[in-house]
Amino acid sequence: MRLEEHLADCDEDLKELILRIGNVCKTIASGFASHQTYSDTQNIYGEQQMALDKWADEVIIADLKKSGIVKYLASEEQPEVLKFKGTGSLGVTLDPLDGSSLIDVNLAVGTIVGIYRGRVLAPGKEMIGAMYVLYGPLTTLTYTVKKGVHDFVLNPDGEYVLMKENIKIPEGKIFAPGALRKNYLPGHLKWMETLESQGYKIRFSGSFVADVHQILHKGGVFTYPGYVGKEQGKLRLLFEANPLGFIVEQAGGATSHGNGDILEVRPIAVSQRIPIYIGGKDEINLIEKINKEGLRT
Ligand code: AHG
Ligand code: MN
Ligand code: MN
């Protein structure tokens, strides 16, 4: 089944948005070879922008701006929320290229999108949909509009065809731990040691979207925790934690900042960072239990 058919009974503008982004991401997938250099600019997080970060951001913004269905667009590569003219009512959050520092070593990277009916500075639970496109050996598109999580693969004819429907996160013993062990906070260290004692294997690539995609299919947990000196962690609430947390929750998993569901957090700033745990319910319950009960567990 093609993506367009799978979206048949979806709100017209939501369907068009997902198809549009899928289309633009085909252009991005074909653009890697010609946009690999670093630019001489930094984003608002002080991170040097890859030429591809900026190019991907520009092509997606240009397409959504003329779509007539989007009102607000918040991008990781933009300093503030963009407001488009016209009658569109959708709000979009965008990480145009997640894991971009890995392109020059040929590891999988992706485009992450959160979708709201209206403003984007809202709790993740208000999303009406979320999706990501993963550029790996295959180009795949994963989406939810709150009726299951579904995977599509880009075929040689340039069509996204259904690969797996109604994905449910399985039990699995892999974990993707970000940040440095020497800076772990006590509760996080206790949690890590518990998982290690249960035989969890490390699978951390440096690309959030690729690591979470693996955990969505094989089970386990991804974390980029708060740590000594950066208690809010590294990853962004709007552009990374909310959309992928939403997808994993729709697939029967869970997400937490260590003391509660990330999707409940009311954002105060577009650039807000948040400690992230995303994966199976057991692993998420364990970190919250450790943090709540102290280290007695
Ligand atoms: P982005 O390329 O959008 O800035 O995201 C990179 C993020 C995330 O993808 C990944 O999990 C994390 O950075 C890796 O950080 P470290 O290099 O500190 O491990
Ligand atoms: Mn990112
Ligand atoms: Mn990015």
PDB file of C-alpha atoms and ligand atoms in Angstrom:
ATOM      1  CA  MET A   1       0.000   0.000   0.000  1.00  0.00           C
ATOM      2  CA  ARG A   2       1.283   3.511  -0.860  1.00  0.00           C
ATOM      3  CA  LEU A   3       1.507   6.275   1.775  1.00  0.00           C
ATOM      4  CA  GLU A   4      -1.195   8.305   0.055  1.00  0.00           C
ATOM      5  CA  GLU A   5      -3.671   5.427   0.285  1.00  0.00           C
ATOM      6  CA  HIS A   6      -2.760   4.774   3.921  1.00  0.00           C
ATOM      7  CA  LEU A   7      -3.605   8.390   4.765  1.00  0.00           C
ATOM      8  CA  ALA A   8      -6.981   8.178   3.014  1.00  0.00           C
ATOM      9  CA  ASP A   9      -9.215   8.855   6.025  1.00  0.00           C
ATOM     10  CA  CYS A  10      -6.974  11.521   7.543  1.00  0.00           C
ATOM     11  CA  ASP A  11      -7.857  15.256   7.728  1.00  0.00           C
ATOM     12  CA  GLU A  12      -7.076  16.674   4.282  1.00  0.00           C
ATOM     13  CA  ASP A  13      -4.489  19.223   5.485  1.00  0.00           C
ATOM     14  CA  LEU A  14      -2.771  16.705   7.774  1.00  0.00           C
ATOM     15  CA  LYS A  15      -2.591  14.208   4.896  1.00  0.00           C
ATOM     16  CA  GLU A  16      -1.176  16.871   2.573  1.00  0.00           C
ATOM     17  CA  LEU A  17       1.416  17.927   5.145  1.00  0.00           C
ATOM     18  CA  ILE A  18       2.735  14.375   5.625  1.00  0.00           C
ATOM     19  CA  LEU A  19       2.866  13.794   1.859  1.00  0.00           C
ATOM     20  CA  ARG A  20       4.600  17.133   1.289  1.00  0.00           C
ATOM     21  CA  ILE A  21       7.252  16.468   3.902  1.00  0.00           C
ATOM     22  CA  GLY A  22       7.757  12.959   2.510  1.00  0.00           C
ATOM     23  CA  ASN A  23       8.309  14.538  -0.898  1.00  0.00           C
ATOM     24  CA  VAL A  24      10.744  17.210   0.244  1.00  0.00           C
ATOM     25  CA  CYS A  25      12.710  14.558   2.130  1.00  0.00           C
ATOM     26  CA  LYS A  26      13.282  12.741  -1.165  1.00  0.00           C
ATOM     27  CA  THR A  27      15.091  15.909  -2.318  1.00  0.00           C
ATOM     28  CA  ILE A  28      17.122  15.959   0.918  1.00  0.00           C
ATOM     29  CA  ALA A  29      18.010  12.268   0.549  1.00  0.00           C
ATOM     30  CA  SER A  30      19.396  12.980  -2.922  1.00  0.00           C
ATOM     31  CA  GLY A  31      21.243  16.094  -1.700  1.00  0.00           C
ATOM     32  CA  PHE A  32      23.710  14.558   0.740  1.00  0.00           C
ATOM     33  CA  ALA A  33      26.528  14.126  -1.759  1.00  0.00           C
ATOM     34  CA  SER A  34      26.507  17.811  -2.754  1.00  0.00           C
ATOM     35  CA  HIS A  35      26.051  19.504   0.629  1.00  0.00           C
ATOM     36  CA  GLN A  36      28.525  17.871   2.971  1.00  0.00           C
ATOM     37  CA  THR A  37      30.710  20.813   3.947  1.00  0.00           C
ATOM     38  CA  TYR A  38      30.439  22.741   7.198  1.00  0.00           C
ATOM     39  CA  SER A  39      29.058  26.256   6.919  1.00  0.00           C
ATOM     40  CA  ASP A  40      30.668  29.208   8.715  1.00  0.00           C
ATOM     41  CA  THR A  41      27.546  29.777  10.843  1.00  0.00           C
ATOM     42  CA  GLN A  42      26.246  28.492  14.168  1.00  0.00           C
ATOM     43  CA  ASN A  43      22.687  27.798  15.293  1.00  0.00           C
ATOM     44  CA  ILE A  44      21.228  29.349  18.458  1.00  0.00           C
ATOM     45  CA  TYR A  45      22.691  26.488  20.486  1.00  0.00           C
ATOM     46  CA  GLY A  46      26.198  27.509  19.441  1.00  0.00           C
ATOM     47  CA  GLU A  47      26.535  24.365  17.301  1.00  0.00           C
ATOM     48  CA  GLN A  48      28.281  24.758  13.958  1.00  0.00           C
ATOM     49  CA  GLN A  49      25.742  24.202  11.168  1.00  0.00           C
ATOM     50  CA  MET A  50      26.430  21.691   8.425  1.00  0.00           C
ATOM     51  CA  ALA A  51      25.723  23.146   4.969  1.00  0.00           C
ATOM     52  CA  LEU A  52      23.127  20.382   4.816  1.00  0.00           C
ATOM     53  CA  ASP A  53      21.416  21.471   8.077  1.00  0.00           C
ATOM     54  CA  LYS A  54      20.820  24.902   6.569  1.00  0.00           C
ATOM     55  CA  TRP A  55      19.947  23.622   3.106  1.00  0.00           C
ATOM     56  CA  ALA A  56      17.500  21.026   4.484  1.00  0.00           C
ATOM     57  CA  ASP A  57      15.949  23.705   6.684  1.00  0.00           C
ATOM     58  CA  GLU A  58      15.576  26.078   3.715  1.00  0.00           C
ATOM     59  CA  VAL A  59      13.985  23.537   1.356  1.00  0.00           C
ATOM     60  CA  ILE A  60      11.461  22.362   3.937  1.00  0.00           C
ATOM     61  CA  ILE A  61      10.540  25.893   5.045  1.00  0.00           C
ATOM     62  CA  ALA A  62      10.159  27.044   1.410  1.00  0.00           C
ATOM     63  CA  ASP A  63       7.799  24.150   0.674  1.00  0.00           C
ATOM     64  CA  LEU A  64       5.660  24.533   3.799  1.00  0.00           C
ATOM     65  CA  LYS A  65       5.503  28.316   3.372  1.00  0.00           C
ATOM     66  CA  LYS A  66       3.786  27.979  -0.005  1.00  0.00           C
ATOM     67  CA  SER A  67       1.596  25.039   1.058  1.00  0.00           C
ATOM     68  CA  GLY A  68      -1.211  27.227   2.462  1.00  0.00           C
ATOM     69  CA  ILE A  69      -1.844  24.653   5.224  1.00  0.00           C
ATOM     70  CA  VAL A  70       0.792  25.686   7.801  1.00  0.00           C
ATOM     71  CA  LYS A  71       0.409  28.668  10.144  1.00  0.00           C
ATOM     72  CA  TYR A  72       3.356  28.244  12.539  1.00  0.00           C
ATOM     73  CA  LEU A  73       6.744  26.617  11.912  1.00  0.00           C
ATOM     74  CA  ALA A  74       9.380  26.221  14.620  1.00  0.00           C
ATOM     75  CA  SER A  75      12.707  24.855  13.360  1.00  0.00           C
ATOM     76  CA  GLU A  76      15.773  23.823  15.347  1.00  0.00           C
ATOM     77  CA  GLU A  77      17.791  25.901  12.839  1.00  0.00           C
ATOM     78  CA  GLN A  78      15.707  29.079  13.258  1.00  0.00           C
ATOM     79  CA  PRO A  79      15.958  31.546  16.204  1.00  0.00           C
ATOM     80  CA  GLU A  80      12.200  32.022  16.496  1.00  0.00           C
ATOM     81  CA  VAL A  81       8.830  30.610  15.385  1.00  0.00           C
ATOM     82  CA  LEU A  82       7.930  31.503  11.773  1.00  0.00           C
ATOM     83  CA  LYS A  83       4.326  32.601  11.124  1.00  0.00           C
ATOM     84  CA  PHE A  84       3.025  32.123   7.571  1.00  0.00           C
ATOM     85  CA  LYS A  85       0.298  34.205   5.880  1.00  0.00           C
ATOM     86  CA  GLY A  86      -2.864  32.516   4.606  1.00  0.00           C
ATOM     87  CA  THR A  87      -5.607  30.335   6.063  1.00  0.00           C
ATOM     88  CA  GLY A  88      -3.460  27.404   7.176  1.00  0.00           C
ATOM     89  CA  SER A  89      -4.014  26.191  10.748  1.00  0.00           C
ATOM     90  CA  LEU A  90      -1.289  23.598  11.324  1.00  0.00           C
ATOM     91  CA  GLY A  91       1.673  24.127  13.636  1.00  0.00           C
ATOM     92  CA  VAL A  92       4.886  22.280  12.736  1.00  0.00           C
ATOM     93  CA  THR A  93       8.076  21.636  14.735  1.00  0.00           C
ATOM     94  CA  LEU A  94      11.117  20.628  12.702  1.00  0.00           C
ATOM     95  CA  ASP A  95      14.555  19.168  13.216  1.00  0.00           C
ATOM     96  CA  PRO A  96      15.518  19.303   9.541  1.00  0.00           C
ATOM     97  CA  LEU A  97      18.530  17.092  10.041  1.00  0.00           C
ATOM     98  CA  ASP A  98      19.085  15.168  13.245  1.00  0.00           C
ATOM     99  CA  GLY A  99      22.527  13.598  13.690  1.00  0.00           C
ATOM    100  CA  SER A 100      24.007  15.801  10.954  1.00  0.00           C
ATOM    101  CA  SER A 101      27.561  15.551  12.325  1.00  0.00           C
ATOM    102  CA  LEU A 102      27.453  11.897  11.237  1.00  0.00           C
ATOM    103  CA  ILE A 103      26.932  12.543   7.518  1.00  0.00           C
ATOM    104  CA  ASP A 104      30.671  12.742   6.839  1.00  0.00           C
ATOM    105  CA  VAL A 105      31.087   9.275   8.360  1.00  0.00           C
ATOM    106  CA  ASN A 106      28.108   7.875   6.458  1.00  0.00           C
ATOM    107  CA  LEU A 107      25.882   7.000   9.422  1.00  0.00           C
ATOM    108  CA  ALA A 108      22.083   7.239   9.374  1.00  0.00           C
ATOM    109  CA  VAL A 109      20.514  10.675   9.975  1.00  0.00           C
ATOM    110  CA  GLY A 110      16.934  11.894   9.806  1.00  0.00           C
ATOM    111  CA  THR A 111      14.300  14.642   9.611  1.00  0.00           C
ATOM    112  CA  ILE A 112      11.943  14.901  12.619  1.00  0.00           C
ATOM    113  CA  VAL A 113       8.522  16.619  12.507  1.00  0.00           C
ATOM    114  CA  GLY A 114       5.882  17.316  15.173  1.00  0.00           C
ATOM    115  CA  ILE A 115       2.369  18.403  14.068  1.00  0.00           C
ATOM    116  CA  TYR A 116      -0.130  20.503  16.051  1.00  0.00           C
ATOM    117  CA  ARG A 117      -3.536  21.971  15.275  1.00  0.00           C
ATOM    118  CA  GLY A 118      -2.392  25.569  15.960  1.00  0.00           C
ATOM    119  CA  ARG A 119       0.422  26.843  18.177  1.00  0.00           C
ATOM    120  CA  VAL A 120       3.640  24.859  18.618  1.00  0.00           C
ATOM    121  CA  LEU A 121       4.577  26.186  22.072  1.00  0.00           C
ATOM    122  CA  ALA A 122       2.241  23.601  23.608  1.00  0.00           C
ATOM    123  CA  PRO A 123       2.660  20.318  25.504  1.00  0.00           C
ATOM    124  CA  GLY A 124       3.605  17.377  23.268  1.00  0.00           C
ATOM    125  CA  LYS A 125       0.377  15.590  24.211  1.00  0.00           C
ATOM    126  CA  GLU A 126      -1.479  18.233  22.114  1.00  0.00           C
ATOM    127  CA  MET A 127       0.146  16.931  18.920  1.00  0.00           C
ATOM    128  CA  ILE A 128      -2.221  15.549  16.260  1.00  0.00           C
ATOM    129  CA  GLY A 129       0.604  13.703  14.529  1.00  0.00           C
ATOM    130  CA  ALA A 130       4.361  13.196  14.250  1.00  0.00           C
ATOM    131  CA  MET A 131       6.726  11.701  11.703  1.00  0.00           C
ATOM    132  CA  TYR A 132      10.348  11.194  10.799  1.00  0.00           C
ATOM    133  CA  VAL A 133      12.254  10.265   7.662  1.00  0.00           C
ATOM    134  CA  LEU A 134      15.392   8.205   8.250  1.00  0.00           C
ATOM    135  CA  TYR A 135      18.176   8.330   5.649  1.00  0.00           C
ATOM    136  CA  GLY A 136      20.021   5.034   6.024  1.00  0.00           C
ATOM    137  CA  PRO A 137      20.690   2.108   3.665  1.00  0.00           C
ATOM    138  CA  LEU A 138      16.977   2.616   2.962  1.00  0.00           C
ATOM    139  CA  THR A 139      15.048   5.874   3.146  1.00  0.00           C
ATOM    140  CA  THR A 140      12.124   5.151   5.465  1.00  0.00           C
ATOM    141  CA  LEU A 141       9.213   7.274   6.680  1.00  0.00           C
ATOM    142  CA  THR A 142       7.532   6.603  10.038  1.00  0.00           C
ATOM    143  CA  TYR A 143       4.336   8.435  11.024  1.00  0.00           C
ATOM    144  CA  THR A 144       1.431   8.457  13.413  1.00  0.00           C
ATOM    145  CA  VAL A 145      -1.801  10.461  13.420  1.00  0.00           C
ATOM    146  CA  LYS A 146      -2.897   8.747  16.665  1.00  0.00           C
ATOM    147  CA  LYS A 147      -4.154   5.651  14.818  1.00  0.00           C
ATOM    148  CA  GLY A 148      -1.063   3.490  15.228  1.00  0.00           C
ATOM    149  CA  VAL A 149       2.555   3.906  14.136  1.00  0.00           C
ATOM    150  CA  HIS A 150       3.439   2.884  10.586  1.00  0.00           C
ATOM    151  CA  ASP A 151       6.663   2.451   8.603  1.00  0.00           C
ATOM    152  CA  PHE A 152       7.084   3.074   4.888  1.00  0.00           C
ATOM    153  CA  VAL A 153      10.104   2.570   2.623  1.00  0.00           C
ATOM    154  CA  LEU A 154      10.993   4.651  -0.445  1.00  0.00           C
ATOM    155  CA  ASN A 155      10.977   2.286  -3.415  1.00  0.00           C
ATOM    156  CA  PRO A 156      12.961   2.622  -6.707  1.00  0.00           C
ATOM    157  CA  ASP A 157       9.949   4.368  -8.277  1.00  0.00           C
ATOM    158  CA  GLY A 158      10.107   7.108  -5.641  1.00  0.00           C
ATOM    159  CA  GLU A 159       6.957   5.868  -3.851  1.00  0.00           C
ATOM    160  CA  TYR A 160       6.703   5.364  -0.067  1.00  0.00           C
ATOM    161  CA  VAL A 161       5.240   1.874   0.321  1.00  0.00           C
ATOM    162  CA  LEU A 162       4.003   0.286   3.555  1.00  0.00           C
ATOM    163  CA  MET A 163       6.638  -1.850   5.275  1.00  0.00           C
ATOM    164  CA  LYS A 164       5.154  -2.348   8.790  1.00  0.00           C
ATOM    165  CA  GLU A 165       1.745  -1.277  10.178  1.00  0.00           C
ATOM    166  CA  ASN A 166       0.657  -0.695  13.798  1.00  0.00           C
ATOM    167  CA  ILE A 167       4.159  -1.060  15.214  1.00  0.00           C
ATOM    168  CA  LYS A 168       4.305  -1.959  18.912  1.00  0.00           C
ATOM    169  CA  ILE A 169       7.577  -1.538  20.790  1.00  0.00           C
ATOM    170  CA  PRO A 170       8.722  -5.035  21.880  1.00  0.00           C
ATOM    171  CA  GLU A 171      10.677  -6.023  24.978  1.00  0.00           C
ATOM    172  CA  GLY A 172      14.379  -5.736  24.239  1.00  0.00           C
ATOM    173  CA  LYS A 173      17.690  -5.315  25.994  1.00  0.00           C
ATOM    174  CA  ILE A 174      19.447  -2.548  24.126  1.00  0.00           C
ATOM    175  CA  PHE A 175      20.048   0.926  25.402  1.00  0.00           C
ATOM    176  CA  ALA A 176      21.412   4.114  23.876  1.00  0.00           C
ATOM    177  CA  PRO A 177      22.984   6.209  26.676  1.00  0.00           C
ATOM    178  CA  GLY A 178      24.083   9.748  25.819  1.00  0.00           C
ATOM    179  CA  ALA A 179      26.351  12.052  27.856  1.00  0.00           C
ATOM    180  CA  LEU A 180      29.508  11.080  29.769  1.00  0.00           C
ATOM    181  CA  ARG A 181      29.527   8.541  32.607  1.00  0.00           C
ATOM    182  CA  LYS A 182      31.826  10.744  34.696  1.00  0.00           C
ATOM    183  CA  ASN A 183      29.069  13.408  34.735  1.00  0.00           C
ATOM    184  CA  TYR A 184      26.078  11.164  35.472  1.00  0.00           C
ATOM    185  CA  LEU A 185      23.787  12.201  38.315  1.00  0.00           C
ATOM    186  CA  PRO A 186      23.373   9.562  41.081  1.00  0.00           C
ATOM    187  CA  GLY A 187      19.866   8.391  40.135  1.00  0.00           C
ATOM    188  CA  HIS A 188      20.831   8.035  36.471  1.00  0.00           C
ATOM    189  CA  LEU A 189      23.982   6.099  37.349  1.00  0.00           C
ATOM    190  CA  LYS A 190      21.975   3.721  39.557  1.00  0.00           C
ATOM    191  CA  TRP A 191      19.503   3.196  36.695  1.00  0.00           C
ATOM    192  CA  MET A 192      22.308   2.540  34.210  1.00  0.00           C
ATOM    193  CA  GLU A 193      24.003   0.038  36.535  1.00  0.00           C
ATOM    194  CA  THR A 194      20.684  -1.769  37.031  1.00  0.00           C
ATOM    195  CA  LEU A 195      20.163  -2.139  33.265  1.00  0.00           C
ATOM    196  CA  GLU A 196      23.786  -3.221  32.767  1.00  0.00           C
ATOM    197  CA  SER A 197      23.356  -5.867  35.517  1.00  0.00           C
ATOM    198  CA  GLN A 198      20.334  -7.132  33.546  1.00  0.00           C
ATOM    199  CA  GLY A 199      22.493  -7.541  30.439  1.00  0.00           C
ATOM    200  CA  TYR A 200      21.463  -4.496  28.374  1.00  0.00           C
ATOM    201  CA  LYS A 201      23.775  -3.903  25.393  1.00  0.00           C
ATOM    202  CA  ILE A 202      24.847  -0.410  24.274  1.00  0.00           C
ATOM    203  CA  ARG A 203      23.670   0.748  20.838  1.00  0.00           C
ATOM    204  CA  PHE A 204      24.422   4.504  20.632  1.00  0.00           C
ATOM    205  CA  SER A 205      25.193   5.989  17.213  1.00  0.00           C
ATOM    206  CA  GLY A 206      25.053   9.725  17.947  1.00  0.00           C
ATOM    207  CA  SER A 207      21.900  10.103  15.855  1.00  0.00           C
ATOM    208  CA  PHE A 208      18.863  10.366  18.128  1.00  0.00           C
ATOM    209  CA  VAL A 209      16.358   9.528  15.403  1.00  0.00           C
ATOM    210  CA  ALA A 210      18.308   6.459  14.228  1.00  0.00           C
ATOM    211  CA  ASP A 211      18.830   5.205  17.790  1.00  0.00           C
ATOM    212  CA  VAL A 212      15.159   5.635  18.699  1.00  0.00           C
ATOM    213  CA  HIS A 213      14.066   3.966  15.443  1.00  0.00           C
ATOM    214  CA  GLN A 214      16.139   0.909  16.388  1.00  0.00           C
ATOM    215  CA  ILE A 215      14.577   0.842  19.870  1.00  0.00           C
ATOM    216  CA  LEU A 216      11.059   1.248  18.437  1.00  0.00           C
ATOM    217  CA  HIS A 217      11.652  -1.995  16.506  1.00  0.00           C
ATOM    218  CA  LYS A 218      13.867  -3.967  18.900  1.00  0.00           C
ATOM    219  CA  GLY A 219      12.837  -2.651  22.350  1.00  0.00           C
ATOM    220  CA  GLY A 220      14.961  -1.073  25.067  1.00  0.00           C
ATOM    221  CA  VAL A 221      15.522   2.591  25.866  1.00  0.00           C
ATOM    222  CA  PHE A 222      17.252   5.758  24.621  1.00  0.00           C
ATOM    223  CA  THR A 223      18.467   8.380  27.064  1.00  0.00           C
ATOM    224  CA  TYR A 224      20.241  11.676  26.896  1.00  0.00           C
ATOM    225  CA  PRO A 225      19.982  12.562  30.600  1.00  0.00           C
ATOM    226  CA  GLY A 226      20.508  15.704  32.580  1.00  0.00           C
ATOM    227  CA  TYR A 227      24.045  15.628  33.952  1.00  0.00           C
ATOM    228  CA  VAL A 228      26.439  17.573  36.177  1.00  0.00           C
ATOM    229  CA  GLY A 229      26.715  21.069  34.712  1.00  0.00           C
ATOM    230  CA  LYS A 230      23.823  20.554  32.238  1.00  0.00           C
ATOM    231  CA  GLU A 231      20.907  19.360  34.333  1.00  0.00           C
ATOM    232  CA  GLN A 232      18.507  19.909  31.379  1.00  0.00           C
ATOM    233  CA  GLY A 233      20.593  17.645  29.135  1.00  0.00           C
ATOM    234  CA  LYS A 234      21.354  18.322  25.451  1.00  0.00           C
ATOM    235  CA  LEU A 235      18.333  17.454  23.349  1.00  0.00           C
ATOM    236  CA  ARG A 236      15.495  19.820  22.514  1.00  0.00           C
ATOM    237  CA  LEU A 237      11.955  19.425  23.851  1.00  0.00           C
ATOM    238  CA  LEU A 238      10.091  20.741  20.786  1.00  0.00           C
ATOM    239  CA  PHE A 239      12.243  19.319  17.994  1.00  0.00           C
ATOM    240  CA  GLU A 240      13.412  15.933  19.305  1.00  0.00           C
ATOM    241  CA  ALA A 241      11.821  14.783  22.581  1.00  0.00           C
ATOM    242  CA  ASN A 242       8.174  15.588  21.866  1.00  0.00           C
ATOM    243  CA  PRO A 243       7.780  14.174  18.326  1.00  0.00           C
ATOM    244  CA  LEU A 244       9.679  10.955  18.959  1.00  0.00           C
ATOM    245  CA  GLY A 245       8.241  10.606  22.475  1.00  0.00           C
ATOM    246  CA  PHE A 246       4.773  10.932  20.920  1.00  0.00           C
ATOM    247  CA  ILE A 247       5.515   8.237  18.328  1.00  0.00           C
ATOM    248  CA  VAL A 248       6.954   5.807  20.903  1.00  0.00           C
ATOM    249  CA  GLU A 249       3.971   6.363  23.238  1.00  0.00           C
ATOM    250  CA  GLN A 250       1.617   5.714  20.316  1.00  0.00           C
ATOM    251  CA  ALA A 251       3.545   2.439  19.797  1.00  0.00           C
ATOM    252  CA  GLY A 252       2.909   1.361  23.412  1.00  0.00           C
ATOM    253  CA  GLY A 253       6.126   2.706  24.911  1.00  0.00           C
ATOM    254  CA  ALA A 254       6.745   5.632  27.249  1.00  0.00           C
ATOM    255  CA  THR A 255       8.825   8.775  27.639  1.00  0.00           C
ATOM    256  CA  SER A 256      10.092  10.669  30.663  1.00  0.00           C
ATOM    257  CA  HIS A 257      12.374  13.518  31.741  1.00  0.00           C
ATOM    258  CA  GLY A 258      13.189  11.379  34.766  1.00  0.00           C
ATOM    259  CA  ASN A 259      10.299  12.488  36.948  1.00  0.00           C
ATOM    260  CA  GLY A 260       7.279  12.495  34.649  1.00  0.00           C
ATOM    261  CA  ASP A 261       5.988  12.278  31.089  1.00  0.00           C
ATOM    262  CA  ILE A 262       7.782  14.603  28.663  1.00  0.00           C
ATOM    263  CA  LEU A 263       4.545  15.108  26.693  1.00  0.00           C
ATOM    264  CA  GLU A 264       2.974  16.778  29.750  1.00  0.00           C
ATOM    265  CA  VAL A 265       5.658  19.509  29.882  1.00  0.00           C
ATOM    266  CA  ARG A 266       4.366  23.001  29.033  1.00  0.00           C
ATOM    267  CA  PRO A 267       7.232  24.552  27.003  1.00  0.00           C
ATOM    268  CA  ILE A 268       8.431  28.007  28.074  1.00  0.00           C
ATOM    269  CA  ALA A 269      10.892  28.543  25.218  1.00  0.00           C
ATOM    270  CA  VAL A 270      11.301  27.210  21.675  1.00  0.00           C
ATOM    271  CA  SER A 271      14.937  26.318  22.370  1.00  0.00           C
ATOM    272  CA  GLN A 272      14.200  24.508  25.653  1.00  0.00           C
ATOM    273  CA  ARG A 273      16.306  21.412  26.355  1.00  0.00           C
ATOM    274  CA  ILE A 274      15.069  18.480  28.425  1.00  0.00           C
ATOM    275  CA  PRO A 275      16.493  15.272  29.905  1.00  0.00           C
ATOM    276  CA  ILE A 276      15.178  12.393  27.758  1.00  0.00           C
ATOM    277  CA  TYR A 277      14.273   8.756  28.429  1.00  0.00           C
ATOM    278  CA  ILE A 278      12.323   7.159  25.536  1.00  0.00           C
ATOM    279  CA  GLY A 279      11.511   3.430  25.176  1.00  0.00           C
ATOM    280  CA  GLY A 280       9.805   0.554  26.944  1.00  0.00           C
ATOM    281  CA  LYS A 281       7.481   1.173  29.878  1.00  0.00           C
ATOM    282  CA  ASP A 282       9.565  -0.960  32.265  1.00  0.00           C
ATOM    283  CA  GLU A 283      12.762   1.014  31.679  1.00  0.00           C
ATOM    284  CA  ILE A 284      10.923   4.333  32.004  1.00  0.00           C
ATOM    285  CA  ASN A 285       9.109   3.257  35.197  1.00  0.00           C
ATOM    286  CA  LEU A 286      12.453   2.214  36.677  1.00  0.00           C
ATOM    287  CA  ILE A 287      14.148   5.626  36.294  1.00  0.00           C
ATOM    288  CA  GLU A 288      11.095   7.383  37.759  1.00  0.00           C
ATOM    289  CA  LYS A 289      10.997   4.903  40.674  1.00  0.00           C
ATOM    290  CA  ILE A 290      14.716   5.414  41.407  1.00  0.00           C
ATOM    291  CA  ASN A 291      14.373   9.197  41.260  1.00  0.00           C
ATOM    292  CA  LYS A 292      11.237   9.196  43.400  1.00  0.00           C
ATOM    293  CA  GLU A 293      12.437   6.741  46.076  1.00  0.00           C
ATOM    294  CA  GLY A 294      16.052   7.859  46.099  1.00  0.00           C
ATOM    295  CA  LEU A 295      18.728   5.201  45.809  1.00  0.00           C
ATOM    296  CA  ARG A 296      17.194   2.768  48.308  1.00  0.00           C
ATOM    297  CA  THR A 297      15.769   0.663  45.468  1.00  0.00           C
TER     298      THR A 297
HETATM  299  P1  AHG B   1      21.388  17.425  15.777  1.00  0.00           P
HETATM  300  O1  AHG B   1      22.244  16.854  14.697  1.00  0.00           O
HETATM  301  O2  AHG B   1      19.979  17.708  15.331  1.00  0.00           O
HETATM  302  O3  AHG B   1      22.039  18.589  16.492  1.00  0.00           O
HETATM  303  O4  AHG B   1      21.193  16.280  16.886  1.00  0.00           O
HETATM  304  C1  AHG B   1      22.306  15.666  17.407  1.00  0.00           C
HETATM  305  C2  AHG B   1      21.936  15.114  18.737  1.00  0.00           C
HETATM  306  C3  AHG B   1      21.212  13.779  18.648  1.00  0.00           C
HETATM  307  O5  AHG B   1      20.898  13.382  17.355  1.00  0.00           O
HETATM  308  C4  AHG B   1      22.175  12.812  19.260  1.00  0.00           C
HETATM  309  O6  AHG B   1      21.518  11.843  20.051  1.00  0.00           O
HETATM  310  C5  AHG B   1      23.063  13.697  20.117  1.00  0.00           C
HETATM  311  O7  AHG B   1      23.119  14.941  19.471  1.00  0.00           O
HETATM  312  C6  AHG B   1      24.451  13.148  20.252  1.00  0.00           C
HETATM  313  O8  AHG B   1      25.120  14.036  21.128  1.00  0.00           O
HETATM  314  P2  AHG B   1      26.639  13.705  21.518  1.00  0.00           P
HETATM  315  O9  AHG B   1      27.441  13.963  20.283  1.00  0.00           O
HETATM  316  O10 AHG B   1      26.908  14.648  22.645  1.00  0.00           O
HETATM  317  O11 AHG B   1      26.664  12.266  21.930  1.00  0.00           O
HETATM  318 MN    MN B   2      18.573  16.762  16.486  1.00  0.00          MN
HETATM  319 MN    MN B   3      19.362  18.984  13.745  1.00  0.00          MN
END
